[in-house]
Amino acid sequence: MRDKVWLGVNAIVMNEKGEWLLLKKQYGGMRGMWSTPAGFVDNGETADQAVLRELYEETGIQGEVIGIMGLRTGVIKEEISDNMILFLVKPLSTQITVTVPNDEIEIVAWRSPQAILQDDTVSPMIHHLLNDMSKPITLTSTVSPGKKFNYTHYHLFT
């Protein structure tokens, strides 16, 4: 994250029943609202590594990135560039293992699409995604464009 350029990641996770993994955070702009696991990319990690870390930290669920569902981008108060990559993540288990509530998270739950669409405390972005689930952009290469760039991790999604 640069001073006024933010890069966040968001995990869209569904179980075998088609339920979505949602949570309520205890801080920030989404406080008290149902949203998906999310957070900022840390130094030294790719965005797809960050989304798996955030998913695990917030829910205790490990996952596998399937692809990218979208990009949310905006400017806050005409000065902060706020960007978030929306990843589709396959859960490797569906067992929520974090203890809630905790300092960050109030509750974590699997919720049906019908319940989500009828709930006005769910992020409007999730309502939009439920109504428009297009094919994800997938990881197509991990081959670096050349030694001169000194990449330690390189992931190309197309």
mmCIF file of C-alpha atoms in Angstrom:
data_model
loop_
_atom_site.group_PDB
_atom_site.id
_atom_site.type_symbol
_atom_site.label_atom_id
_atom_site.label_comp_id
_atom_site.label_asym_id
_atom_site.label_seq_id
_atom_site.Cartn_x
_atom_site.Cartn_y
_atom_site.Cartn_z
ATOM 1 C CA MET A 1 0.000 0.000 0.000
ATOM 2 C CA ARG A 2 1.401 3.343 -1.009
ATOM 3 C CA ASP A 3 0.566 6.464 0.924
ATOM 4 C CA LYS A 4 -2.618 7.286 -0.975
ATOM 5 C CA VAL A 5 -2.919 4.291 -3.292
ATOM 6 C CA TRP A 6 -4.569 1.319 -1.608
ATOM 7 C CA LEU A 7 -4.668 -2.236 -2.965
ATOM 8 C CA GLY A 8 -7.100 -4.582 -1.290
ATOM 9 C CA VAL A 9 -8.289 -8.108 -1.980
ATOM 10 C CA ASN A 10 -11.671 -9.744 -1.496
ATOM 11 C CA ALA A 11 -12.489 -13.463 -1.252
ATOM 12 C CA ILE A 12 -15.716 -14.669 -2.842
ATOM 13 C CA VAL A 13 -16.124 -18.152 -1.357
ATOM 14 C CA MET A 14 -18.981 -20.578 -1.954
ATOM 15 C CA ASN A 15 -19.552 -24.036 -0.483
ATOM 16 C CA GLU A 16 -20.990 -27.134 -2.181
ATOM 17 C CA LYS A 17 -24.538 -25.998 -1.260
ATOM 18 C CA GLY A 18 -24.042 -22.678 -3.089
ATOM 19 C CA GLU A 19 -23.917 -20.705 0.178
ATOM 20 C CA TRP A 20 -21.584 -17.710 0.399
ATOM 21 C CA LEU A 21 -19.070 -17.169 3.207
ATOM 22 C CA LEU A 22 -19.879 -13.811 4.798
ATOM 23 C CA LEU A 23 -18.754 -11.973 7.889
ATOM 24 C CA LYS A 24 -19.328 -8.790 9.835
ATOM 25 C CA LYS A 25 -16.284 -6.738 10.758
ATOM 26 C CA GLN A 26 -16.128 -4.711 13.972
ATOM 27 C CA TYR A 27 -14.368 -1.710 12.403
ATOM 28 C CA GLY A 28 -14.128 0.373 9.238
ATOM 29 C CA GLY A 29 -16.647 1.324 6.601
ATOM 30 C CA MET A 30 -18.272 -2.121 6.549
ATOM 31 C CA ARG A 31 -18.774 -2.270 10.323
ATOM 32 C CA GLY A 32 -22.063 -4.013 11.106
ATOM 33 C CA MET A 33 -22.597 -5.006 7.461
ATOM 34 C CA TRP A 34 -22.270 -8.477 5.975
ATOM 35 C CA SER A 35 -19.314 -8.588 3.593
ATOM 36 C CA THR A 36 -16.787 -11.075 2.287
ATOM 37 C CA PRO A 37 -13.326 -11.720 3.767
ATOM 38 C CA ALA A 38 -11.047 -8.908 2.638
ATOM 39 C CA GLY A 39 -7.977 -6.884 3.466
ATOM 40 C CA PHE A 40 -4.888 -5.188 2.114
ATOM 41 C CA VAL A 41 -1.972 -6.683 0.207
ATOM 42 C CA ASP A 42 1.166 -6.730 2.378
ATOM 43 C CA ASN A 43 4.714 -6.009 1.238
ATOM 44 C CA GLY A 44 6.312 -9.081 -0.316
ATOM 45 C CA GLU A 45 3.133 -10.872 -1.392
ATOM 46 C CA THR A 46 1.104 -11.086 -4.570
ATOM 47 C CA ALA A 47 -2.570 -10.135 -4.517
ATOM 48 C CA ASP A 48 -3.612 -13.788 -4.890
ATOM 49 C CA GLN A 49 -1.403 -14.773 -1.950
ATOM 50 C CA ALA A 50 -2.910 -11.922 0.088
ATOM 51 C CA VAL A 51 -6.506 -13.037 -0.489
ATOM 52 C CA LEU A 52 -5.715 -16.544 0.793
ATOM 53 C CA ARG A 53 -3.972 -15.089 3.847
ATOM 54 C CA GLU A 54 -6.908 -12.779 4.607
ATOM 55 C CA LEU A 55 -9.406 -15.623 4.159
ATOM 56 C CA TYR A 56 -7.481 -17.770 6.636
ATOM 57 C CA GLU A 57 -6.920 -14.962 9.161
ATOM 58 C CA GLU A 58 -10.581 -13.931 9.191
ATOM 59 C CA THR A 59 -12.273 -17.357 9.019
ATOM 60 C CA GLY A 60 -9.694 -20.098 9.570
ATOM 61 C CA ILE A 61 -10.559 -21.526 6.147
ATOM 62 C CA GLN A 62 -7.806 -22.363 3.686
ATOM 63 C CA GLY A 63 -8.572 -21.916 0.021
ATOM 64 C CA GLU A 64 -7.393 -22.069 -3.556
ATOM 65 C CA VAL A 65 -7.719 -19.137 -5.957
ATOM 66 C CA ILE A 66 -9.920 -20.037 -8.928
ATOM 67 C CA GLY A 67 -9.773 -16.669 -10.659
ATOM 68 C CA ILE A 68 -10.612 -12.990 -10.615
ATOM 69 C CA MET A 69 -14.269 -11.958 -10.678
ATOM 70 C CA GLY A 70 -13.740 -8.235 -10.886
ATOM 71 C CA LEU A 71 -12.034 -5.055 -9.830
ATOM 72 C CA ARG A 72 -13.550 -2.396 -7.606
ATOM 73 C CA THR A 73 -11.840 0.968 -7.912
ATOM 74 C CA GLY A 74 -12.709 4.396 -6.597
ATOM 75 C CA VAL A 75 -11.365 7.620 -5.162
ATOM 76 C CA ILE A 76 -12.095 8.625 -1.570
ATOM 77 C CA LYS A 77 -12.461 12.348 -0.811
ATOM 78 C CA GLU A 78 -10.742 13.176 -4.116
ATOM 79 C CA GLU A 79 -7.346 11.990 -2.839
ATOM 80 C CA ILE A 80 -7.144 8.276 -1.936
ATOM 81 C CA SER A 81 -7.136 5.722 -4.765
ATOM 82 C CA ASP A 82 -9.008 2.722 -3.289
ATOM 83 C CA ASN A 83 -8.657 -0.455 -5.369
ATOM 84 C CA MET A 84 -9.806 -4.003 -4.631
ATOM 85 C CA ILE A 85 -9.377 -7.192 -6.660
ATOM 86 C CA LEU A 86 -12.311 -9.592 -6.248
ATOM 87 C CA PHE A 87 -11.085 -13.204 -6.240
ATOM 88 C CA LEU A 88 -13.194 -16.335 -6.576
ATOM 89 C CA VAL A 89 -11.761 -18.789 -4.023
ATOM 90 C CA LYS A 90 -12.513 -22.486 -3.613
ATOM 91 C CA PRO A 91 -12.579 -23.493 0.063
ATOM 92 C CA LEU A 92 -10.373 -26.490 0.928
ATOM 93 C CA SER A 93 -12.706 -27.061 3.887
ATOM 94 C CA THR A 94 -15.916 -25.385 4.998
ATOM 95 C CA GLN A 95 -15.234 -25.489 8.734
ATOM 96 C CA ILE A 96 -15.017 -21.983 10.231
ATOM 97 C CA THR A 97 -12.272 -22.239 12.850
ATOM 98 C CA VAL A 98 -11.813 -18.693 14.152
ATOM 99 C CA THR A 99 -13.260 -17.743 17.504
ATOM 100 C CA VAL A 100 -15.829 -14.975 17.096
ATOM 101 C CA PRO A 101 -16.422 -12.379 18.146
ATOM 102 C CA ASN A 102 -12.822 -11.187 18.260
ATOM 103 C CA ASP A 103 -11.088 -7.810 17.852
ATOM 104 C CA GLU A 104 -11.805 -7.768 14.102
ATOM 105 C CA ILE A 105 -14.763 -10.032 13.367
ATOM 106 C CA GLU A 106 -18.222 -10.063 14.966
ATOM 107 C CA ILE A 107 -19.597 -13.140 13.176
ATOM 108 C CA VAL A 108 -18.769 -15.506 10.285
ATOM 109 C CA ALA A 109 -21.437 -17.595 8.562
ATOM 110 C CA TRP A 110 -22.414 -19.445 5.398
ATOM 111 C CA ARG A 111 -25.493 -17.728 3.900
ATOM 112 C CA SER A 112 -27.771 -18.717 1.048
ATOM 113 C CA PRO A 113 -28.088 -16.443 -2.000
ATOM 114 C CA GLN A 114 -31.807 -16.005 -1.254
ATOM 115 C CA ALA A 115 -31.115 -14.829 2.322
ATOM 116 C CA ILE A 116 -28.365 -12.502 1.084
ATOM 117 C CA LEU A 117 -30.572 -10.845 -1.536
ATOM 118 C CA GLN A 118 -33.331 -10.215 1.044
ATOM 119 C CA ASP A 119 -30.943 -8.683 3.603
ATOM 120 C CA ASP A 120 -30.274 -4.946 3.398
ATOM 121 C CA THR A 121 -27.349 -5.287 5.823
ATOM 122 C CA VAL A 122 -25.351 -7.103 3.107
ATOM 123 C CA SER A 123 -22.853 -5.081 1.074
ATOM 124 C CA PRO A 124 -24.456 -3.786 -2.147
ATOM 125 C CA MET A 125 -21.400 -5.121 -4.014
ATOM 126 C CA ILE A 126 -22.337 -8.677 -2.954
ATOM 127 C CA HIS A 127 -25.900 -8.171 -4.178
ATOM 128 C CA HIS A 128 -24.472 -7.064 -7.538
ATOM 129 C CA LEU A 129 -22.114 -10.054 -7.732
ATOM 130 C CA LEU A 130 -24.928 -12.505 -6.971
ATOM 131 C CA ASN A 131 -26.912 -11.086 -9.869
ATOM 132 C CA ASP A 132 -23.943 -11.142 -12.283
ATOM 133 C CA MET A 133 -21.633 -14.134 -11.736
ATOM 134 C CA SER A 134 -19.642 -14.192 -14.959
ATOM 135 C CA LYS A 135 -16.721 -16.489 -15.792
ATOM 136 C CA PRO A 136 -13.573 -15.651 -13.787
ATOM 137 C CA ILE A 137 -10.263 -14.538 -15.272
ATOM 138 C CA THR A 138 -7.797 -17.322 -14.400
ATOM 139 C CA LEU A 139 -4.084 -17.726 -13.659
ATOM 140 C CA THR A 140 -2.405 -18.437 -16.987
ATOM 141 C CA SER A 141 1.308 -18.000 -16.317
ATOM 142 C CA THR A 142 3.893 -17.867 -13.562
ATOM 143 C CA VAL A 143 6.785 -17.300 -15.985
ATOM 144 C CA SER A 144 8.610 -14.058 -15.218
ATOM 145 C CA PRO A 145 9.020 -11.568 -18.097
ATOM 146 C CA GLY A 146 12.782 -11.580 -17.503
ATOM 147 C CA LYS A 147 15.569 -11.615 -14.939
ATOM 148 C CA LYS A 148 16.061 -7.852 -15.256
ATOM 149 C CA PHE A 149 12.806 -7.304 -13.301
ATOM 150 C CA ASN A 150 13.913 -9.426 -10.305
ATOM 151 C CA TYR A 151 10.459 -10.876 -9.598
ATOM 152 C CA THR A 152 10.401 -13.349 -6.718
ATOM 153 C CA HIS A 153 6.742 -14.149 -7.506
ATOM 154 C CA TYR A 154 5.008 -13.474 -10.823
ATOM 155 C CA HIS A 155 1.372 -14.395 -11.531
ATOM 156 C CA LEU A 156 -0.411 -13.416 -14.759
ATOM 157 C CA PHE A 157 -4.209 -13.688 -14.907
ATOM 158 C CA THR A 158 -5.894 -13.413 -18.329
#
